[in-house]
mmCIF file of C-alpha atoms in Angstrom:
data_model
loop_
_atom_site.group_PDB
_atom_site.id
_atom_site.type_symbol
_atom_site.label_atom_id
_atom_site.label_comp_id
_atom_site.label_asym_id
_atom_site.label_seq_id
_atom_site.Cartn_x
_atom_site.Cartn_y
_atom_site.Cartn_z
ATOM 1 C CA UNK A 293 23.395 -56.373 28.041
ATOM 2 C CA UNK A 294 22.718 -52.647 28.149
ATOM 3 C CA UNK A 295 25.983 -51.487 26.220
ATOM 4 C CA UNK A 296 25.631 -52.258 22.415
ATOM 5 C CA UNK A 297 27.921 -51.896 19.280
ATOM 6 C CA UNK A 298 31.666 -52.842 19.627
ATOM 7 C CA UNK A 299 32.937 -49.767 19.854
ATOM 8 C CA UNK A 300 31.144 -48.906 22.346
ATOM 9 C CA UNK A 301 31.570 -51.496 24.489
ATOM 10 C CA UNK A 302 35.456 -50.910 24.017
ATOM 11 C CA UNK A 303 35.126 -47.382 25.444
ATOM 12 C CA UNK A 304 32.749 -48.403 27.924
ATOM 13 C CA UNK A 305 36.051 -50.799 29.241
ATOM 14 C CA UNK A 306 38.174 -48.003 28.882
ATOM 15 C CA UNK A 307 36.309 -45.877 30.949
ATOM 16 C CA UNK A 308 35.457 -48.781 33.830
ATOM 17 C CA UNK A 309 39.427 -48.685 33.876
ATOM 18 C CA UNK A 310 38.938 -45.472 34.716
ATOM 19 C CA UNK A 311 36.522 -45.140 37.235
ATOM 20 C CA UNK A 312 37.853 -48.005 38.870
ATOM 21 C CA UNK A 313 41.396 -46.689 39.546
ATOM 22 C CA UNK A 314 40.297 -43.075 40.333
ATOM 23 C CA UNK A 315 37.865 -45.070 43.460
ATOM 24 C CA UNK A 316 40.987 -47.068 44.260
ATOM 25 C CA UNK A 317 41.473 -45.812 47.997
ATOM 26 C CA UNK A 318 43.985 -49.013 49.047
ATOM 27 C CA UNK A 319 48.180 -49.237 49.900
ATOM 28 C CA UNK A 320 50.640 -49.911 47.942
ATOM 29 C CA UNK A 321 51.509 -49.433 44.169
ATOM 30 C CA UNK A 322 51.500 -53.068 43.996
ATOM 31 C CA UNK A 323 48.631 -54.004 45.228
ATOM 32 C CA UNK A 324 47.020 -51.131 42.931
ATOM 33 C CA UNK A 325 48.262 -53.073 39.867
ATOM 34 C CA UNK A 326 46.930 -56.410 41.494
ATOM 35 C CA UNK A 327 43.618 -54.428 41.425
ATOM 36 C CA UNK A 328 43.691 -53.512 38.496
ATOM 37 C CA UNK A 329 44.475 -56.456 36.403
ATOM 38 C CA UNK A 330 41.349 -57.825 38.517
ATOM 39 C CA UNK A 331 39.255 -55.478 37.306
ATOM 40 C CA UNK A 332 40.643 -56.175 33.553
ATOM 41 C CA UNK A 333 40.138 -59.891 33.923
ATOM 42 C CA UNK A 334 36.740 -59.037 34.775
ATOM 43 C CA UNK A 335 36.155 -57.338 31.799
ATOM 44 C CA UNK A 336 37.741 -59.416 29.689
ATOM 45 C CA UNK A 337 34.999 -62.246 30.611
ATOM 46 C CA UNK A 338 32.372 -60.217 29.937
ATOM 47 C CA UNK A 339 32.222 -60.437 26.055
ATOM 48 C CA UNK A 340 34.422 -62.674 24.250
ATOM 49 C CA UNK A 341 33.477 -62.271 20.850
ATOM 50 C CA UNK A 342 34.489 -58.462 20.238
ATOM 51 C CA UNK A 343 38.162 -57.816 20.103
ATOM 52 C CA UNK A 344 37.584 -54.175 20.313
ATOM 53 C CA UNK A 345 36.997 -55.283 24.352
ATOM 54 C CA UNK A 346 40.416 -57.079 24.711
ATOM 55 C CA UNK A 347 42.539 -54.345 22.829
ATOM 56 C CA UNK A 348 40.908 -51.473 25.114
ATOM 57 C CA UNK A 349 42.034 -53.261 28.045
ATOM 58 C CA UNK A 350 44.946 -54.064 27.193
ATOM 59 C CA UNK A 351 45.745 -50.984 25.845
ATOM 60 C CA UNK A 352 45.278 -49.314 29.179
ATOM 61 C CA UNK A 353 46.823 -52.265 30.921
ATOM 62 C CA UNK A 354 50.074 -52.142 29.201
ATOM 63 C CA UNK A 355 50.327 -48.589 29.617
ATOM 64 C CA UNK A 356 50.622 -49.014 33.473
ATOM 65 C CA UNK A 357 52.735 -52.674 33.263
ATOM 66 C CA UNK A 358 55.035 -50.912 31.640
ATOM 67 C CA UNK A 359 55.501 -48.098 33.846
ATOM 68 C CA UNK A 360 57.112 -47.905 37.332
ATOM 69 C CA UNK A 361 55.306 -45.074 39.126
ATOM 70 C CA UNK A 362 56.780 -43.643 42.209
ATOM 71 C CA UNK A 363 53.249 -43.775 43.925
ATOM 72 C CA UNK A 364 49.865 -44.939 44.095
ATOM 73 C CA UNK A 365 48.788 -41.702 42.853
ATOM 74 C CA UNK A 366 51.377 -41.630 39.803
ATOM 75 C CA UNK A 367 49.794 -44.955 39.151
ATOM 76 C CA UNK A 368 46.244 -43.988 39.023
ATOM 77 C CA UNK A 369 47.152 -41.001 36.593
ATOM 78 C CA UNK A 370 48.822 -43.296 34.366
ATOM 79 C CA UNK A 371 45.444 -45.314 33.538
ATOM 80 C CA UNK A 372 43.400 -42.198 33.551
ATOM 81 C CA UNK A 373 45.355 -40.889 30.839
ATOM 82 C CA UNK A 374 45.377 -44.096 28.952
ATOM 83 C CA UNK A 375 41.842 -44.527 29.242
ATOM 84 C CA UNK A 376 41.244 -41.200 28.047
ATOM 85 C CA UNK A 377 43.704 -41.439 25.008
ATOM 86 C CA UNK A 378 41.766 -44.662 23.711
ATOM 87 C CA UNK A 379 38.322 -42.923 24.595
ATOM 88 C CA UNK A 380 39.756 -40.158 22.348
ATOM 89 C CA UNK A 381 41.220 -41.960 19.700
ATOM 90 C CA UNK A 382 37.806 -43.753 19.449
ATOM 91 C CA UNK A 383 35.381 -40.956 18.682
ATOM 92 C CA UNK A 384 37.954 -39.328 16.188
ATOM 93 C CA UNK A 385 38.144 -42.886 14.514
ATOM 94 C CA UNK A 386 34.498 -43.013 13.974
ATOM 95 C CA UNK A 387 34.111 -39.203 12.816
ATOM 96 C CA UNK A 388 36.778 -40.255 10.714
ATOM 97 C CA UNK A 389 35.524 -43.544 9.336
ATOM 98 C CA UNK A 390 31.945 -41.314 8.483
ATOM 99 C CA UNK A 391 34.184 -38.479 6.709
ATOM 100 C CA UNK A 392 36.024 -41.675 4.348
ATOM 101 C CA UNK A 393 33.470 -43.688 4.238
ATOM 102 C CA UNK A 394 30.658 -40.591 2.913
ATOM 103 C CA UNK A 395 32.480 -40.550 -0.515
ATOM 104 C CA UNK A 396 31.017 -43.418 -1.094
ATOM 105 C CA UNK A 397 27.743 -42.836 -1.027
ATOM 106 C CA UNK A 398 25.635 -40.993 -3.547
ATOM 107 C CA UNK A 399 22.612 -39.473 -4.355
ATOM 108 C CA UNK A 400 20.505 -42.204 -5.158
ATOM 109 C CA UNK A 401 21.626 -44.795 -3.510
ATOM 110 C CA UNK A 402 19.416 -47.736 -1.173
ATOM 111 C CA UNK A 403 21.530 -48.518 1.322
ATOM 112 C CA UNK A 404 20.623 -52.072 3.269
ATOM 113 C CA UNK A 405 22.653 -51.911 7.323
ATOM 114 C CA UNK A 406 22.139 -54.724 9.597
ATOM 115 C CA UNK A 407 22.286 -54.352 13.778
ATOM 116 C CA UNK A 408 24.020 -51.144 14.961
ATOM 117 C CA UNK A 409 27.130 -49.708 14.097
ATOM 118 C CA UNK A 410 28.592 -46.247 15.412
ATOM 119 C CA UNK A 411 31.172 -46.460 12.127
ATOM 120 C CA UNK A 412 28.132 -46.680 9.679
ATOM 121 C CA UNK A 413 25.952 -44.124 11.263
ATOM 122 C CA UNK A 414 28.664 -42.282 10.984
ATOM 123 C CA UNK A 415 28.974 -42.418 7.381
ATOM 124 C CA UNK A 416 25.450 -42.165 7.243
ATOM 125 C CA UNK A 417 24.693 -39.025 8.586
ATOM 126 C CA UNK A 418 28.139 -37.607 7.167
ATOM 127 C CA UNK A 419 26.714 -38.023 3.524
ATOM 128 C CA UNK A 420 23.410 -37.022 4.239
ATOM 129 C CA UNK A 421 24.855 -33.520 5.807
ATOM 130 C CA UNK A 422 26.947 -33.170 3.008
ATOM 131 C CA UNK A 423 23.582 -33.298 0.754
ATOM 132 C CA UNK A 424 23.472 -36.504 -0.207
ATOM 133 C CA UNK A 425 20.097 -37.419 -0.607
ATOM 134 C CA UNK A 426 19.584 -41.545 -0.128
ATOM 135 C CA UNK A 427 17.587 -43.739 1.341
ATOM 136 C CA UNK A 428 18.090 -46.668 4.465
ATOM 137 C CA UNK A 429 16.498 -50.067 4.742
ATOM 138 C CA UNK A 430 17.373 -51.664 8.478
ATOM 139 C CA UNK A 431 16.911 -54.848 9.195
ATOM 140 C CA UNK A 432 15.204 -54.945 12.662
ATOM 141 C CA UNK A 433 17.978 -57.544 13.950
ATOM 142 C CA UNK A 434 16.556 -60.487 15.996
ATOM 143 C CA UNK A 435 16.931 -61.120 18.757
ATOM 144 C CA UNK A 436 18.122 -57.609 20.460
ATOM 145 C CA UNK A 437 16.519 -55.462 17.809
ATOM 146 C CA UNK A 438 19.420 -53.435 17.973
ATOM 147 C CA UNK A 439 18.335 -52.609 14.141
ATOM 148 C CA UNK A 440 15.433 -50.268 15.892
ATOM 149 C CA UNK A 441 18.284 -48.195 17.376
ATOM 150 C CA UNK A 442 19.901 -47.656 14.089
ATOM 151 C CA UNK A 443 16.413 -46.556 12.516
ATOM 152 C CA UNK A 444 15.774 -44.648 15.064
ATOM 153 C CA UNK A 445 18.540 -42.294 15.205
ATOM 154 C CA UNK A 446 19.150 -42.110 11.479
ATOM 155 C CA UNK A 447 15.576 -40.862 11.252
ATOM 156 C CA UNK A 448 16.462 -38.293 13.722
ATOM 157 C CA UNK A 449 18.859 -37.245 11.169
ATOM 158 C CA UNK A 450 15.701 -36.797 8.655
ATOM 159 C CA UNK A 451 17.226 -39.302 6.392
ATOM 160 C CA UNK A 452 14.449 -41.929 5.155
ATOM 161 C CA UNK A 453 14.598 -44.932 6.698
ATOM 162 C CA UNK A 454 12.627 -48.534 6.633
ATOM 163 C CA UNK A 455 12.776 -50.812 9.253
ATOM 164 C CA UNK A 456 12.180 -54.336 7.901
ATOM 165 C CA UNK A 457 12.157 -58.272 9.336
ATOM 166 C CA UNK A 458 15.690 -59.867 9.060
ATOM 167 C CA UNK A 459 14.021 -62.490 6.812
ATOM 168 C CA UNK A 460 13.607 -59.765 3.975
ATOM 169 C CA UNK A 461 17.148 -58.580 3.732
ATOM 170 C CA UNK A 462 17.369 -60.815 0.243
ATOM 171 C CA UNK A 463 14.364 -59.124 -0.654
ATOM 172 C CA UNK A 464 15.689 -55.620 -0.642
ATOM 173 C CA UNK A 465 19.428 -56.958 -1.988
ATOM 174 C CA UNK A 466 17.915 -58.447 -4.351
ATOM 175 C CA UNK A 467 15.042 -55.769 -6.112
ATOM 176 C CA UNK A 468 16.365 -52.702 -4.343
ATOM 177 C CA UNK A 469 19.107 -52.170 -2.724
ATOM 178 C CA UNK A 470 22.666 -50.466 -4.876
ATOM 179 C CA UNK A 471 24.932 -51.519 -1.533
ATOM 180 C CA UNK A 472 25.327 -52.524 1.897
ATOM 181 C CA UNK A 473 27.122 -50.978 4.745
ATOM 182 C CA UNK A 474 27.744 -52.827 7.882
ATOM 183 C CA UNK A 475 29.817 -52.825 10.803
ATOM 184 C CA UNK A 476 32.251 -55.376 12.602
ATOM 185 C CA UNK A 477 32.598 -56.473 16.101
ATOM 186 C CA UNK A 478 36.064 -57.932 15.109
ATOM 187 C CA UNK A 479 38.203 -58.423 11.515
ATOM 188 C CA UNK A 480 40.248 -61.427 11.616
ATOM 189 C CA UNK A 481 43.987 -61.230 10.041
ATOM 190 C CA UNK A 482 43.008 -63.084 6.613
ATOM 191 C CA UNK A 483 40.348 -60.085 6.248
ATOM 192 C CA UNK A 484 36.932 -62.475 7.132
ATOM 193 C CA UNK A 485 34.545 -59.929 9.493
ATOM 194 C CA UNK A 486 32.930 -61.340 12.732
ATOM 195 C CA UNK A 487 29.623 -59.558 12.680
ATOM 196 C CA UNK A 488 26.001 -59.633 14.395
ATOM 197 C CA UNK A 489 24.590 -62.661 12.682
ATOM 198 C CA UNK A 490 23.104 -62.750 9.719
ATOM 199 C CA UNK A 491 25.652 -60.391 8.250
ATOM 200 C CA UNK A 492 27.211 -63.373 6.066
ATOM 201 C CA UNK A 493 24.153 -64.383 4.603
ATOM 202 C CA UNK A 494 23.418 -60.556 3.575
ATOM 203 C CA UNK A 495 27.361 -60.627 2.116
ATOM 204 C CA UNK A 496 26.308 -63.829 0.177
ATOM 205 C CA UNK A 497 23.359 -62.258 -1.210
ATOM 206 C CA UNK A 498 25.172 -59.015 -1.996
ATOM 207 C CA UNK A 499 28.062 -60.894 -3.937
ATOM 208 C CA UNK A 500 25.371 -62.787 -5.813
ATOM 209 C CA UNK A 501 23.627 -59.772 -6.956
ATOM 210 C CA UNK A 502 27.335 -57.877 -7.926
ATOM 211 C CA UNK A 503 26.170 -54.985 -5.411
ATOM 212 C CA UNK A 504 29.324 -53.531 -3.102
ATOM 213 C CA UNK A 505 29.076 -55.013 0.663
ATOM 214 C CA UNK A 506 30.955 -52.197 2.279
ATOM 215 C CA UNK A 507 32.253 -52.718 5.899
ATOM 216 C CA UNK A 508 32.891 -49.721 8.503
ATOM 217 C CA UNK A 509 35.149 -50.553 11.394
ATOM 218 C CA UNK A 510 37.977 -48.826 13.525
ATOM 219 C CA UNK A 511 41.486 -50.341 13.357
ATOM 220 C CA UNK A 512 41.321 -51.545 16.906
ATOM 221 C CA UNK A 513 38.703 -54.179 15.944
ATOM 222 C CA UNK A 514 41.176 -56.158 13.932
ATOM 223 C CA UNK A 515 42.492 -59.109 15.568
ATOM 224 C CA UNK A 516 46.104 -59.844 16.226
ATOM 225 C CA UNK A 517 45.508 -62.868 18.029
ATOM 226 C CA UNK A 518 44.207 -64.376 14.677
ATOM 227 C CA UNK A 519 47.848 -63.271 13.044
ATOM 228 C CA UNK A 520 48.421 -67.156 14.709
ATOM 229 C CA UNK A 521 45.608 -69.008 13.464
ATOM 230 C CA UNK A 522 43.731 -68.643 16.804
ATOM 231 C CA UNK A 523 40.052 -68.927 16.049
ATOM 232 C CA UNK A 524 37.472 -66.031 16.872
ATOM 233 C CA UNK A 525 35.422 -68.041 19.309
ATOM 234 C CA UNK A 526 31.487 -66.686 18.650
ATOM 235 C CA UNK A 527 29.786 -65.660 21.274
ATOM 236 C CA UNK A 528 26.608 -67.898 22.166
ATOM 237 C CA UNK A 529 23.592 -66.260 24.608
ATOM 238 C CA UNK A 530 20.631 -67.029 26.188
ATOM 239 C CA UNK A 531 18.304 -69.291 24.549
ATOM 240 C CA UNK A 532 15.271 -67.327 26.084
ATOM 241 C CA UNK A 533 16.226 -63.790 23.936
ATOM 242 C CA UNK A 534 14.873 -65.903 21.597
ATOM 243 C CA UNK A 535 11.567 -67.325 23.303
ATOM 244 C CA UNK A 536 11.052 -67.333 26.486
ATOM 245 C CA UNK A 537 8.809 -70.229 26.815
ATOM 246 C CA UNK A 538 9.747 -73.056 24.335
ATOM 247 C CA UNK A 539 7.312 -75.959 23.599
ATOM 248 C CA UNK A 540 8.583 -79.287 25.201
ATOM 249 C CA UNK A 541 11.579 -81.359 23.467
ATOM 250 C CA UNK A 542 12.325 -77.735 21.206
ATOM 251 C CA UNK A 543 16.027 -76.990 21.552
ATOM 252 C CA UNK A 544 17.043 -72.919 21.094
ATOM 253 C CA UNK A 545 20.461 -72.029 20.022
ATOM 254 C CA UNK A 546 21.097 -68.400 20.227
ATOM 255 C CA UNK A 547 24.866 -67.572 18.417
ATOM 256 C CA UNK A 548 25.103 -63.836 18.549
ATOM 257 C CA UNK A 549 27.751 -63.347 15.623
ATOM 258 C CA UNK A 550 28.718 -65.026 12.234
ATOM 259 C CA UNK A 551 32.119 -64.777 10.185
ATOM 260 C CA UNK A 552 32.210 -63.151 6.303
ATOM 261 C CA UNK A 553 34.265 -64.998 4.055
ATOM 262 C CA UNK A 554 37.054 -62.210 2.857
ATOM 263 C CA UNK A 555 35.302 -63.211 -0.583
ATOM 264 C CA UNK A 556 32.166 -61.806 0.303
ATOM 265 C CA UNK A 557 33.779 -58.196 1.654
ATOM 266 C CA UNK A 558 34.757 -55.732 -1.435
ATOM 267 C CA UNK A 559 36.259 -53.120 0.920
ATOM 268 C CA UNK A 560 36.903 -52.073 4.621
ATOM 269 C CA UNK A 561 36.518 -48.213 5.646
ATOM 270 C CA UNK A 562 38.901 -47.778 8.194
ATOM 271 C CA UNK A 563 39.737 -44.397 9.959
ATOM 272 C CA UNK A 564 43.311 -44.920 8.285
ATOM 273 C CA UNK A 565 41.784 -44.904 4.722
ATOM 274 C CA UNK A 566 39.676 -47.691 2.037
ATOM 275 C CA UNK A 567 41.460 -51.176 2.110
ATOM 276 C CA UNK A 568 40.839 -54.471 0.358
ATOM 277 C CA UNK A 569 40.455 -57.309 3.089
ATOM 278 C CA UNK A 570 43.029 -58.626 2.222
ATOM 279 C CA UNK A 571 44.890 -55.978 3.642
ATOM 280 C CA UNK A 572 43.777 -56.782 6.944
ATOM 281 C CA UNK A 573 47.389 -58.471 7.964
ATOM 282 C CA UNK A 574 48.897 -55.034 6.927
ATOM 283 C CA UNK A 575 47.113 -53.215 8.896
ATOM 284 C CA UNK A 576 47.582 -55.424 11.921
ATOM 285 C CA UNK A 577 51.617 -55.296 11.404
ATOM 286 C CA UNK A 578 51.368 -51.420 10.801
ATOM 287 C CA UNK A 579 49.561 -51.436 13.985
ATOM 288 C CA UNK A 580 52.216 -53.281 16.026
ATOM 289 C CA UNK A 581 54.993 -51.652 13.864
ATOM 290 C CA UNK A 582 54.012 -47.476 14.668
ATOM 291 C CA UNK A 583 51.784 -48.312 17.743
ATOM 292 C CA UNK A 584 49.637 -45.338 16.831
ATOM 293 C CA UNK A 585 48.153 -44.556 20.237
ATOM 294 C CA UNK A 586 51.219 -44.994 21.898
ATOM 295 C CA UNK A 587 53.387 -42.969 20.156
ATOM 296 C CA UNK A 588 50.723 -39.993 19.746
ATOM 297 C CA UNK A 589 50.493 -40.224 16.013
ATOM 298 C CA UNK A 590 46.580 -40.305 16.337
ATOM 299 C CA UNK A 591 44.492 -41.613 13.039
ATOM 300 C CA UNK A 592 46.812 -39.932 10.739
ATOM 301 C CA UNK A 593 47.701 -42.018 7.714
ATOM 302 C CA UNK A 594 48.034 -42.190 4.225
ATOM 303 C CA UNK A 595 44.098 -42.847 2.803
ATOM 304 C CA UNK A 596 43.589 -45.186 -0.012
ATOM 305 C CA UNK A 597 40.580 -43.635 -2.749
ATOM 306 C CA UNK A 598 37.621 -45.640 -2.990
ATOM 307 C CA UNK A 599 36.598 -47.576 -5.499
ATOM 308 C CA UNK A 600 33.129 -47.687 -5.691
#
């Protein structure tokens, strides 16, 4: 696993699209589009957690099954430009998210993140540039560490940042800490957040000490296949990220995510505005109402103020 963060990964699928039709050198246009949707079945299996994965393919996908290109060539263009639209639309959501999601923050504040999020750096280094003057605890994030990434390139930034064990999160929630801000690899219709786990058990401790959990995530991580019921299936790996050599009769179970309650969430900073989780269902049918990225209407939208 090389690629890390959700978004990410979704542009990283996006632009394997790409690379994979522009080195397509076969026939026909059909058997371009049998290629293809090889290639997207491939990288659907690679990470079934993160619906930001799924919606990058298929938004690329759909682009060319609903087309009827005269050519091979016509064909090819048709997912370049799709891959490049999403690739597009991704980076201005997350400059977006850190422009919305800055207000927030104050002068002041001890912010607690957990694992790595593009969105919260984002809002991170957005405040700090606008002079906000605050300070970071990261929790290192067993068993990836992906938490040393996020220290690393916030302190880059010259904000102040601690790096501390996952155990101590409660710790700084409870005697330091004035909010959290964490990412999602997916947002489920009824507004619960699939994130690295761990991330409920922070939410938990936030709601218990009346501090604002605060989550940062593009649109295209929300869910529609949970609009049905259809369960976010969590994403188990290798028993040996966790030790490599366990003593005899020791079982290891290694589940890479956990799901928030909605309960637990007091807002979502999207790069379409501030919205309750329960809004999450509206934001899924505005998505399939206006199709955003297909019809060229880009992140624009009507921004809720924040309330904290």
């Amino acid at each position: 696993m090389r690629i890390r963060g959700a978004g990410r990964i979704a542009r990283a699928a996006a632009e394997a699209l790409m690379i994979a039709a522009e080195g397509y050198s076969g026939g026909s246009v059909e058997e371009f589009r049998a290629y293809m949707e090889e290639v997207a079945r491939l990288l659907l299996e690679t990470r079934p957690t993160a619906v930001s994965l799924p919606n990058a393919v298929n938004y690329v996908m759909n682009r060319l099954r609903g087309s009827r290109p005269g050519s091979v060539e016509e064909a090819k263009r048709i997912v370049v430009e799709a891959a490049r639209e999403f690739i597009e639309y991704s980076l201005q959501a997350v400059r977006r998210i850190g422009e919305i999601g800055a207000r927030l923050v104050r002068t002041g504040d001890v912010i607690l993140t957990h694992c790595n999020s593009s969105a919260v750096e984002s809002i991170l280094k957005t405040a700090w540039r606008q002079g906000k003057r605050f300070q970071v605890y990261a929790t290192e994030t067993r068993p990836r560490f992906q938490g040393y990434i996020t220290a690393r390139h916030l302190a880059e930034e010259g904000i102040p940042v601690t790096l501390i064990p996952d155990a101590a999160a409660l710790y700084v929630v409870e005697r330091l800490a004035t909010k959290v801000i964490v990412g999602a690899d997916t947002v489920a219709a009824n507004g619960a957040v699939i994130n690295k786990i761990g991330t409920s058990q922070i939410a938990l401790a936030a709601k218990m000490r009346g501090i604002p959990f605060i989550v940062a995530t593009e649109t295209y991580k929300f869910s529609p296949y949970t609009v049905t019921g259809q369960p976010v299936e969590i994403e188990e790996r290798s028993p040996r990220e966790v030790l490599e050599q366990p003593p005899p009769g020791v079982e290891i179970r290694n589940p890479a995510f956990d799901a928030t309650p909605p309960d637990y969430v007091d807002m979502i900073v999207t790069e379409r505005g501030i919205i309750p989780p329960k809004s999450a269902a509206l934001v899924l049918w505005e998505m399939f109402r206006r199709r955003p990225l297909d019809s060229g209407q880009g992140i624009a939208m009507e921004e809720s103020e924040p309330t904290a």
